[in-house]
Amino acid sequence: MQFADRLNQVETSAIRELFKLLGKPGIISFAGGFPDSALFDVSGIRAAANQVLTDTPGAALQYGATEGYGPLREQLAGLMRARGTAELAAGQLIVTTGSQQALDLIGKTMINPGDCVIVEGPTFLATIQCFRLYGAELVSAPIDANGVDTDQLEALMAKHRPKLVYLIPSFGNPSGATLSLERRRRVLELAVKYQTLVVEDDPYGEVYFDAPPPLSLLALSASVPGSRDLLAHCGSLSKVLSPGLRIGWLVAPAELLAHATMCKQFSDAHTSTFAQSTAAAYLAAGHLPAALARVRQVYAERAQAMADALRRELGAAVTFTQPRGGLFFWLRLTGAGGASTDAAALARRAIEQGVAFVPGSPFFAQAPDGATLRLSFATVGLADIDEGVRRLARALAAV
Amino acid sequence: MQFADRLNQVETSAIRELFKLLGKPGIISFAGGFPDSALFDVSGIRAAANQVLTDTPGAALQYGATEGYGPLREQLAGLMRARGTAELAAGQLIVTTGSQQALDLIGKTMINPGDCVIVEGPTFLATIQCFRLYGAELVSAPIDANGVDTDQLEALMAKHRPKLVYLIPSFGNPSGATLSLERRRRVLELAVKYQTLVVEDDPYGEVYFDAPPPLSLLALSASVPGSRDLLAHCGSLSKVLSPGLRIGWLVAPAELLAHATMCKQFSDAHTSTFAQSTAAAYLAAGHLPAALARVRQVYAERAQAMADALRRELGAAVTFTQPRGGLFFWLRLTGAGGASTDAAALARRAIEQGVAFVPGSPFFAQAPDGATLRLSFATVGLADIDEGVRRLARALAAV
């Protein structure tokens, strides 16, 4: 059978191979990118599901509008307004099957084979693959602790004239980095200067530990004339409520949103109305703030425990910026004391020691840094975080 | 903003414009393609949802495997075995977000811009658009009361050497036609002869009125050597249980299924585990046969009422084959007695008379037949079917 040429753009994930090893008994896994199931507000979701099956079973189980279930669009617009995007109307967003589908629709709507797309180096692996399937040529813009380096971003925009720039400004996956307020404004100015679409992926912005991150690009666009017309924003309930509902959303300029809706019609018709109406009832019941407060507190404790353990057990062997939200630590092996800087080799050795993580190279669309690695604390209890980091130190000593 | 060239392949749907008129009060609508919400087994679905949120909330609300939720894949494989596909294993299918996504994944996996795809004339509108978004050049194979004309299909396959052939063999949308057993075997032989993938879309096969349709192409492939390796089969719970769950599935040869899974990973990561686990629990509880029996009985009555009314009210002005399953009547205006044969003009006039239907032209990828139209009886009660057809007769007299 002759498959489509676009499949040649995507390699089988190195991470997928690693995940096959995770079944080993007793492994402490920092490899996942999942929220902790124990934090799901199951009773709130159950109440919401029962409510919609009692009050509006037709709407919950029937076909629905491709744009999304009206009451959910209203709730999500309300969330966005509460997060600083004044006057966002429900009609300015569509519901997607997870924010992954928002990315897919952007790719389908925007990208011609050969188009350049600028992403952060490192960035979300599934975005790299998703855009490559539409034929995008990806260019990496370097990041530091304050997110993407906007001077280098501008140089790359001037050189490559990309179709779009994709950023995860708050607590990025895998970097954990947060784009500073000053750089956020600069990104919006660059969008206007180069008349280039910026895609803001924001699944983690509400998962902060002490204080909220700077306003989203979407919220800030009100203060940078012309930028709102060049901004797409992807949101998600996956990290704050439940990934299994598969509720994401896309805010975008009207014409882009209309095209994305048309593409969605022929991708999956619409997102599950059962899940959408349940999410709408849950949000309407006002349960989210309490659930989010718990998520923030638990993850803050785990992140602090991981930071402490890393400093204590690994010391000068790694550098990292302590994340202030999200699910991830991004480490770089320094080679101090003659230790290895090969994160892929370390990953294999770590499995032998009973701890798993993801080496960083696959997260780079260009110029992979083989000394980097990603750790997630999200699903690991405090004692296991300590023990896992100790095992990591043993693995590093043994490489 | 410069959008992707692929958007130019798709026109805005003429049907969509028509649907805007449906809000008129008192309209009897034969225009929809929806099942009747009143037939949903709400209590069975509620019980299933509560069960999974009690027994397996982690699985129901967490991320899941891209291939689908294991227990649901087992249940769906069991359904397929019960429908005649012996020895189908759960690993030979993936769960999709509605069967629409199965079509999208086939398009993404198989179609290069410029590839020829043969479809029935008429065929499912969203398939036409879905495949065109991947750059397919569609060719229509004519159908009659026994489904696609396999002699003409072979001639088209020989001439165009298509990438794939897409068929809805049982109670097709919009045709209502059912491919005969003899032709089903012939289609499988043609797949082998021309080494061409055949995609069998089967959302309606279980919605039969008196007797089941002939065995599916998938089931029959066991008796045509080599054909199983060239057959993809799309299934759906939308017409038999609930469209809002968005549960479809794809059975395909191993390599195609692996590529489709990879594409799905970057399309929506996975189908809602909340919806999947609820569907799995529903099927495991054994509720489907009773729900299906009710669906079959109600639709059979409505289809008979519509056939009777059409013969009584429209007489020689239309021809049609009475469907033996599914949701649709496909009519052709004969022009008898000097009446109009312009179904689009009739559709506008019918709205004025208080009845809606969909003109047939958009369902043709090539050579539209402007005298055709589609009526659905699925959501209309018996008295309204009579009255709606009377209005249709008045509209035809007035054109």
PDB file of N, CA and C in Angstrom, chain B residues 113-182:
ATOM      1  N   PRO B 113      -1.977  15.171  -2.547  1.00  0.00           N
ATOM      2  CA  PRO B 113      -2.680  16.070  -3.460  1.00  0.00           C
ATOM      3  C   PRO B 113      -2.630  15.525  -4.890  1.00  0.00           C
ATOM      4  N   GLY B 114      -3.793  15.503  -5.539  1.00  0.00           N
ATOM      5  CA  GLY B 114      -3.864  15.002  -6.898  1.00  0.00           C
ATOM      6  C   GLY B 114      -4.263  13.544  -7.012  1.00  0.00           C
ATOM      7  N   ASP B 115      -4.231  12.823  -5.895  1.00  0.00           N
ATOM      8  CA  ASP B 115      -4.646  11.416  -5.933  1.00  0.00           C
ATOM      9  C   ASP B 115      -6.123  11.313  -6.295  1.00  0.00           C
ATOM     10  N   CYS B 116      -6.467  10.297  -7.062  1.00  0.00           N
ATOM     11  CA  CYS B 116      -7.864  10.044  -7.396  1.00  0.00           C
ATOM     12  C   CYS B 116      -8.519   9.178  -6.326  1.00  0.00           C
ATOM     13  N   VAL B 117      -9.727   9.536  -5.932  1.00  0.00           N
ATOM     14  CA  VAL B 117     -10.540   8.731  -5.033  1.00  0.00           C
ATOM     15  C   VAL B 117     -11.899   8.528  -5.701  1.00  0.00           C
ATOM     16  N   ILE B 118     -12.341   7.281  -5.776  1.00  0.00           N
ATOM     17  CA  ILE B 118     -13.657   6.993  -6.343  1.00  0.00           C
ATOM     18  C   ILE B 118     -14.684   6.888  -5.218  1.00  0.00           C
ATOM     19  N   VAL B 119     -15.783   7.611  -5.378  1.00  0.00           N
ATOM     20  CA  VAL B 119     -16.882   7.565  -4.419  1.00  0.00           C
ATOM     21  C   VAL B 119     -18.161   7.234  -5.183  1.00  0.00           C
ATOM     22  N   GLU B 120     -19.206   6.921  -4.444  1.00  0.00           N
ATOM     23  CA  GLU B 120     -20.503   6.740  -5.086  1.00  0.00           C
ATOM     24  C   GLU B 120     -21.094   8.103  -5.458  1.00  0.00           C
ATOM     25  N   GLY B 121     -21.869   8.114  -6.522  1.00  0.00           N
ATOM     26  CA  GLY B 121     -22.613   9.325  -6.883  1.00  0.00           C
ATOM     27  C   GLY B 121     -24.093   9.019  -6.759  1.00  0.00           C
ATOM     28  N   PRO B 122     -24.732   9.526  -5.703  1.00  0.00           N
ATOM     29  CA  PRO B 122     -24.292  10.448  -4.651  1.00  0.00           C
ATOM     30  C   PRO B 122     -23.607   9.741  -3.483  1.00  0.00           C
ATOM     31  N   THR B 123     -22.909  10.544  -2.661  1.00  0.00           N
ATOM     32  CA  THR B 123     -22.276   9.985  -1.460  1.00  0.00           C
ATOM     33  C   THR B 123     -22.365  10.985  -0.308  1.00  0.00           C
ATOM     34  N   PHE B 124     -21.803  10.578   0.832  1.00  0.00           N
ATOM     35  CA  PHE B 124     -21.829  11.389   2.057  1.00  0.00           C
ATOM     36  C   PHE B 124     -21.042  12.679   1.827  1.00  0.00           C
ATOM     37  N   LEU B 125     -21.728  13.786   2.062  1.00  0.00           N
ATOM     38  CA  LEU B 125     -21.153  15.097   1.772  1.00  0.00           C
ATOM     39  C   LEU B 125     -19.848  15.350   2.525  1.00  0.00           C
ATOM     40  N   ALA B 126     -19.799  14.977   3.791  1.00  0.00           N
ATOM     41  CA  ALA B 126     -18.615  15.283   4.599  1.00  0.00           C
ATOM     42  C   ALA B 126     -17.409  14.444   4.176  1.00  0.00           C
ATOM     43  N   THR B 127     -17.648  13.341   3.509  1.00  0.00           N
ATOM     44  CA  THR B 127     -16.520  12.572   2.970  1.00  0.00           C
ATOM     45  C   THR B 127     -15.916  13.303   1.777  1.00  0.00           C
ATOM     46  N   ILE B 128     -16.776  13.822   0.922  1.00  0.00           N
ATOM     47  CA  ILE B 128     -16.293  14.585  -0.230  1.00  0.00           C
ATOM     48  C   ILE B 128     -15.367  15.707   0.244  1.00  0.00           C
ATOM     49  N   GLN B 129     -15.851  16.479   1.215  1.00  0.00           N
ATOM     50  CA  GLN B 129     -15.094  17.647   1.683  1.00  0.00           C
ATOM     51  C   GLN B 129     -13.827  17.214   2.424  1.00  0.00           C
ATOM     52  N   CYS B 130     -13.965  16.181   3.251  1.00  0.00           N
ATOM     53  CA  CYS B 130     -12.830  15.686   4.035  1.00  0.00           C
ATOM     54  C   CYS B 130     -11.684  15.261   3.117  1.00  0.00           C
ATOM     55  N   PHE B 131     -11.995  14.480   2.095  1.00  0.00           N
ATOM     56  CA  PHE B 131     -10.943  13.987   1.196  1.00  0.00           C
ATOM     57  C   PHE B 131     -10.412  15.121   0.310  1.00  0.00           C
ATOM     58  N   ARG B 132     -11.278  16.052  -0.071  1.00  0.00           N
ATOM     59  CA  ARG B 132     -10.794  17.183  -0.879  1.00  0.00           C
ATOM     60  C   ARG B 132      -9.807  18.042  -0.113  1.00  0.00           C
ATOM     61  N   LEU B 133     -10.005  18.150   1.209  1.00  0.00           N
ATOM     62  CA  LEU B 133      -9.052  18.929   2.012  1.00  0.00           C
ATOM     63  C   LEU B 133      -7.650  18.322   1.957  1.00  0.00           C
ATOM     64  N   TYR B 134      -7.561  17.042   1.669  1.00  0.00           N
ATOM     65  CA  TYR B 134      -6.246  16.415   1.494  1.00  0.00           C
ATOM     66  C   TYR B 134      -5.806  16.420   0.038  1.00  0.00           C
ATOM     67  N   GLY B 135      -6.578  17.096  -0.796  1.00  0.00           N
ATOM     68  CA  GLY B 135      -6.156  17.262  -2.187  1.00  0.00           C
ATOM     69  C   GLY B 135      -6.657  16.191  -3.132  1.00  0.00           C
ATOM     70  N   ALA B 136      -7.589  15.349  -2.674  1.00  0.00           N
ATOM     71  CA  ALA B 136      -8.083  14.276  -3.549  1.00  0.00           C
ATOM     72  C   ALA B 136      -8.873  14.848  -4.727  1.00  0.00           C
ATOM     73  N   GLU B 137      -8.724  14.199  -5.886  1.00  0.00           N
ATOM     74  CA  GLU B 137      -9.584  14.447  -7.042  1.00  0.00           C
ATOM     75  C   GLU B 137     -10.640  13.354  -7.025  1.00  0.00           C
ATOM     76  N   LEU B 138     -11.900  13.741  -6.836  1.00  0.00           N
ATOM     77  CA  LEU B 138     -12.947  12.736  -6.673  1.00  0.00           C
ATOM     78  C   LEU B 138     -13.598  12.381  -8.002  1.00  0.00           C
ATOM     79  N   VAL B 139     -13.846  11.099  -8.155  1.00  0.00           N
ATOM     80  CA  VAL B 139     -14.548  10.580  -9.324  1.00  0.00           C
ATOM     81  C   VAL B 139     -15.776   9.832  -8.821  1.00  0.00           C
ATOM     82  N   SER B 140     -16.917  10.086  -9.451  1.00  0.00           N
ATOM     83  CA  SER B 140     -18.180   9.472  -9.024  1.00  0.00           C
ATOM     84  C   SER B 140     -18.475   8.209  -9.808  1.00  0.00           C
ATOM     85  N   ALA B 141     -18.775   7.146  -9.091  1.00  0.00           N
ATOM     86  CA  ALA B 141     -19.268   5.924  -9.735  1.00  0.00           C
ATOM     87  C   ALA B 141     -20.779   5.867  -9.551  1.00  0.00           C
ATOM     88  N   PRO B 142     -21.529   5.629 -10.627  1.00  0.00           N
ATOM     89  CA  PRO B 142     -22.991   5.665 -10.516  1.00  0.00           C
ATOM     90  C   PRO B 142     -23.538   4.504  -9.694  1.00  0.00           C
ATOM     91  N   ILE B 143     -24.684   4.756  -9.076  1.00  0.00           N
ATOM     92  CA  ILE B 143     -25.341   3.720  -8.277  1.00  0.00           C
ATOM     93  C   ILE B 143     -26.755   3.490  -8.804  1.00  0.00           C
ATOM     94  N   ASP B 144     -27.318   2.352  -8.415  1.00  0.00           N
ATOM     95  CA  ASP B 144     -28.739   2.098  -8.639  1.00  0.00           C
ATOM     96  C   ASP B 144     -29.306   1.531  -7.341  1.00  0.00           C
ATOM     97  N   ALA B 145     -30.461   0.904  -7.413  1.00  0.00           N
ATOM     98  CA  ALA B 145     -31.113   0.413  -6.191  1.00  0.00           C
ATOM     99  C   ALA B 145     -30.263  -0.631  -5.471  1.00  0.00           C
ATOM    100  N   ASN B 146     -29.357  -1.277  -6.183  1.00  0.00           N
ATOM    101  CA  ASN B 146     -28.488  -2.285  -5.571  1.00  0.00           C
ATOM    102  C   ASN B 146     -27.091  -1.761  -5.274  1.00  0.00           C
ATOM    103  N   GLY B 147     -26.987  -0.445  -5.114  1.00  0.00           N
ATOM    104  CA  GLY B 147     -25.694   0.135  -4.768  1.00  0.00           C
ATOM    105  C   GLY B 147     -24.869   0.434  -5.998  1.00  0.00           C
ATOM    106  N   VAL B 148     -23.564   0.554  -5.786  1.00  0.00           N
ATOM    107  CA  VAL B 148     -22.698   0.981  -6.879  1.00  0.00           C
ATOM    108  C   VAL B 148     -22.724  -0.044  -8.028  1.00  0.00           C
ATOM    109  N   ASP B 149     -22.738   0.461  -9.230  1.00  0.00           N
ATOM    110  CA  ASP B 149     -22.700  -0.382 -10.431  1.00  0.00           C
ATOM    111  C   ASP B 149     -21.261  -0.874 -10.603  1.00  0.00           C
ATOM    112  N   THR B 150     -21.055  -2.159 -10.330  1.00  0.00           N
ATOM    113  CA  THR B 150     -19.676  -2.655 -10.255  1.00  0.00           C
ATOM    114  C   THR B 150     -18.999  -2.743 -11.620  1.00  0.00           C
ATOM    115  N   ASP B 151     -19.772  -2.857 -12.687  1.00  0.00           N
ATOM    116  CA  ASP B 151     -19.144  -2.820 -14.019  1.00  0.00           C
ATOM    117  C   ASP B 151     -18.558  -1.428 -14.275  1.00  0.00           C
ATOM    118  N   GLN B 152     -19.372  -0.434 -14.003  1.00  0.00           N
ATOM    119  CA  GLN B 152     -18.876   0.930 -14.199  1.00  0.00           C
ATOM    120  C   GLN B 152     -17.755   1.255 -13.204  1.00  0.00           C
ATOM    121  N   LEU B 153     -17.874   0.705 -11.990  1.00  0.00           N
ATOM    122  CA  LEU B 153     -16.798   0.912 -11.012  1.00  0.00           C
ATOM    123  C   LEU B 153     -15.485   0.347 -11.547  1.00  0.00           C
ATOM    124  N   GLU B 154     -15.543  -0.850 -12.099  1.00  0.00           N
ATOM    125  CA  GLU B 154     -14.304  -1.433 -12.631  1.00  0.00           C
ATOM    126  C   GLU B 154     -13.728  -0.575 -13.760  1.00  0.00           C
ATOM    127  N   ALA B 155     -14.605  -0.103 -14.632  1.00  0.00           N
ATOM    128  CA  ALA B 155     -14.120   0.738 -15.733  1.00  0.00           C
ATOM    129  C   ALA B 155     -13.417   1.985 -15.184  1.00  0.00           C
ATOM    130  N   LEU B 156     -13.999   2.573 -14.142  1.00  0.00           N
ATOM    131  CA  LEU B 156     -13.396   3.774 -13.553  1.00  0.00           C
ATOM    132  C   LEU B 156     -12.082   3.450 -12.842  1.00  0.00           C
ATOM    133  N   MET B 157     -12.031   2.291 -12.191  1.00  0.00           N
ATOM    134  CA  MET B 157     -10.787   1.889 -11.520  1.00  0.00           C
ATOM    135  C   MET B 157      -9.683   1.660 -12.550  1.00  0.00           C
ATOM    136  N   ALA B 158     -10.047   1.011 -13.637  1.00  0.00           N
ATOM    137  CA  ALA B 158      -9.053   0.738 -14.686  1.00  0.00           C
ATOM    138  C   ALA B 158      -8.552   2.046 -15.300  1.00  0.00           C
ATOM    139  N   LYS B 159      -9.456   2.985 -15.462  1.00  0.00           N
ATOM    140  CA  LYS B 159      -9.095   4.246 -16.107  1.00  0.00           C
ATOM    141  C   LYS B 159      -8.302   5.165 -15.176  1.00  0.00           C
ATOM    142  N   HIS B 160      -8.762   5.295 -13.914  1.00  0.00           N
ATOM    143  CA  HIS B 160      -8.190   6.320 -13.025  1.00  0.00           C
ATOM    144  C   HIS B 160      -7.150   5.788 -12.048  1.00  0.00           C
ATOM    145  N   ARG B 161      -7.087   4.469 -11.874  1.00  0.00           N
ATOM    146  CA  ARG B 161      -6.155   3.890 -10.898  1.00  0.00           C
ATOM    147  C   ARG B 161      -6.215   4.668  -9.576  1.00  0.00           C
ATOM    148  N   PRO B 162      -7.361   4.642  -8.904  1.00  0.00           N
ATOM    149  CA  PRO B 162      -7.553   5.492  -7.721  1.00  0.00           C
ATOM    150  C   PRO B 162      -6.690   5.058  -6.543  1.00  0.00           C
ATOM    151  N   LYS B 163      -6.467   5.979  -5.633  1.00  0.00           N
ATOM    152  CA  LYS B 163      -5.771   5.666  -4.383  1.00  0.00           C
ATOM    153  C   LYS B 163      -6.657   4.805  -3.507  1.00  0.00           C
ATOM    154  N   LEU B 164      -7.950   5.090  -3.540  1.00  0.00           N
ATOM    155  CA  LEU B 164      -8.890   4.286  -2.771  1.00  0.00           C
ATOM    156  C   LEU B 164     -10.293   4.456  -3.346  1.00  0.00           C
ATOM    157  N   VAL B 165     -11.147   3.498  -2.980  1.00  0.00           N
ATOM    158  CA  VAL B 165     -12.566   3.534  -3.347  1.00  0.00           C
ATOM    159  C   VAL B 165     -13.360   3.611  -2.045  1.00  0.00           C
ATOM    160  N   TYR B 166     -14.255   4.593  -1.962  1.00  0.00           N
ATOM    161  CA  TYR B 166     -15.040   4.811  -0.746  1.00  0.00           C
ATOM    162  C   TYR B 166     -16.502   4.456  -1.006  1.00  0.00           C
ATOM    163  N   LEU B 167     -17.046   3.539  -0.192  1.00  0.00           N
ATOM    164  CA  LEU B 167     -18.426   3.088  -0.372  1.00  0.00           C
ATOM    165  C   LEU B 167     -19.183   3.059   0.959  1.00  0.00           C
ATOM    166  N   ILE B 168     -20.478   3.306   0.892  1.00  0.00           N
ATOM    167  CA  ILE B 168     -21.377   3.094   2.033  1.00  0.00           C
ATOM    168  C   ILE B 168     -22.324   1.982   1.592  1.00  0.00           C
ATOM    169  N   PRO B 169     -21.935   0.713   1.800  1.00  0.00           N
ATOM    170  CA  PRO B 169     -22.675  -0.381   1.165  1.00  0.00           C
ATOM    171  C   PRO B 169     -24.089  -0.584   1.705  1.00  0.00           C
ATOM    172  N   SER B 170     -24.336  -0.205   2.964  1.00  0.00           N
ATOM    173  CA  SER B 170     -25.646  -0.530   3.552  1.00  0.00           C
ATOM    174  C   SER B 170     -26.423   0.726   3.914  1.00  0.00           C
ATOM    175  N   PHE B 171     -27.599   0.911   3.244  1.00  0.00           N
ATOM    176  CA  PHE B 171     -28.506   2.015   3.569  1.00  0.00           C
ATOM    177  C   PHE B 171     -27.764   3.352   3.513  1.00  0.00           C
ATOM    178  N   GLY B 172     -27.084   3.562   2.401  1.00  0.00           N
ATOM    179  CA  GLY B 172     -26.181   4.700   2.259  1.00  0.00           C
ATOM    180  C   GLY B 172     -26.831   6.054   2.483  1.00  0.00           C
ATOM    181  N   ASN B 173     -26.026   7.006   2.908  1.00  0.00           N
ATOM    182  CA  ASN B 173     -26.410   8.411   3.008  1.00  0.00           C
ATOM    183  C   ASN B 173     -25.817   9.105   1.798  1.00  0.00           C
ATOM    184  N   PRO B 174     -26.608   9.683   0.925  1.00  0.00           N
ATOM    185  CA  PRO B 174     -28.051   9.931   1.008  1.00  0.00           C
ATOM    186  C   PRO B 174     -28.915   8.889   0.299  1.00  0.00           C
ATOM    187  N   SER B 175     -28.319   7.899  -0.339  1.00  0.00           N
ATOM    188  CA  SER B 175     -29.085   7.125  -1.329  1.00  0.00           C
ATOM    189  C   SER B 175     -30.069   6.140  -0.723  1.00  0.00           C
ATOM    190  N   GLY B 176     -29.820   5.712   0.507  1.00  0.00           N
ATOM    191  CA  GLY B 176     -30.635   4.656   1.087  1.00  0.00           C
ATOM    192  C   GLY B 176     -30.405   3.294   0.443  1.00  0.00           C
ATOM    193  N   ALA B 177     -29.567   3.257  -0.580  1.00  0.00           N
ATOM    194  CA  ALA B 177     -29.367   2.018  -1.344  1.00  0.00           C
ATOM    195  C   ALA B 177     -28.497   1.021  -0.582  1.00  0.00           C
ATOM    196  N   THR B 178     -28.662  -0.237  -0.908  1.00  0.00           N
ATOM    197  CA  THR B 178     -27.883  -1.302  -0.289  1.00  0.00           C
ATOM    198  C   THR B 178     -27.233  -2.150  -1.375  1.00  0.00           C
ATOM    199  N   LEU B 179     -25.941  -2.280  -1.252  1.00  0.00           N
ATOM    200  CA  LEU B 179     -25.168  -3.053  -2.219  1.00  0.00           C
ATOM    201  C   LEU B 179     -25.529  -4.532  -2.088  1.00  0.00           C
ATOM    202  N   SER B 180     -25.811  -5.156  -3.214  1.00  0.00           N
ATOM    203  CA  SER B 180     -26.200  -6.571  -3.179  1.00  0.00           C
ATOM    204  C   SER B 180     -25.003  -7.444  -2.809  1.00  0.00           C
ATOM    205  N   LEU B 181     -25.319  -8.651  -2.340  1.00  0.00           N
ATOM    206  CA  LEU B 181     -24.261  -9.581  -1.947  1.00  0.00           C
ATOM    207  C   LEU B 181     -23.324  -9.869  -3.113  1.00  0.00           C
ATOM    208  N   GLU B 182     -23.928 -10.081  -4.282  1.00  0.00           N
ATOM    209  CA  GLU B 182     -23.112 -10.388  -5.462  1.00  0.00           C
ATOM    210  C   GLU B 182     -22.134  -9.245  -5.762  1.00  0.00           C
TER     211      GLU B 182
END
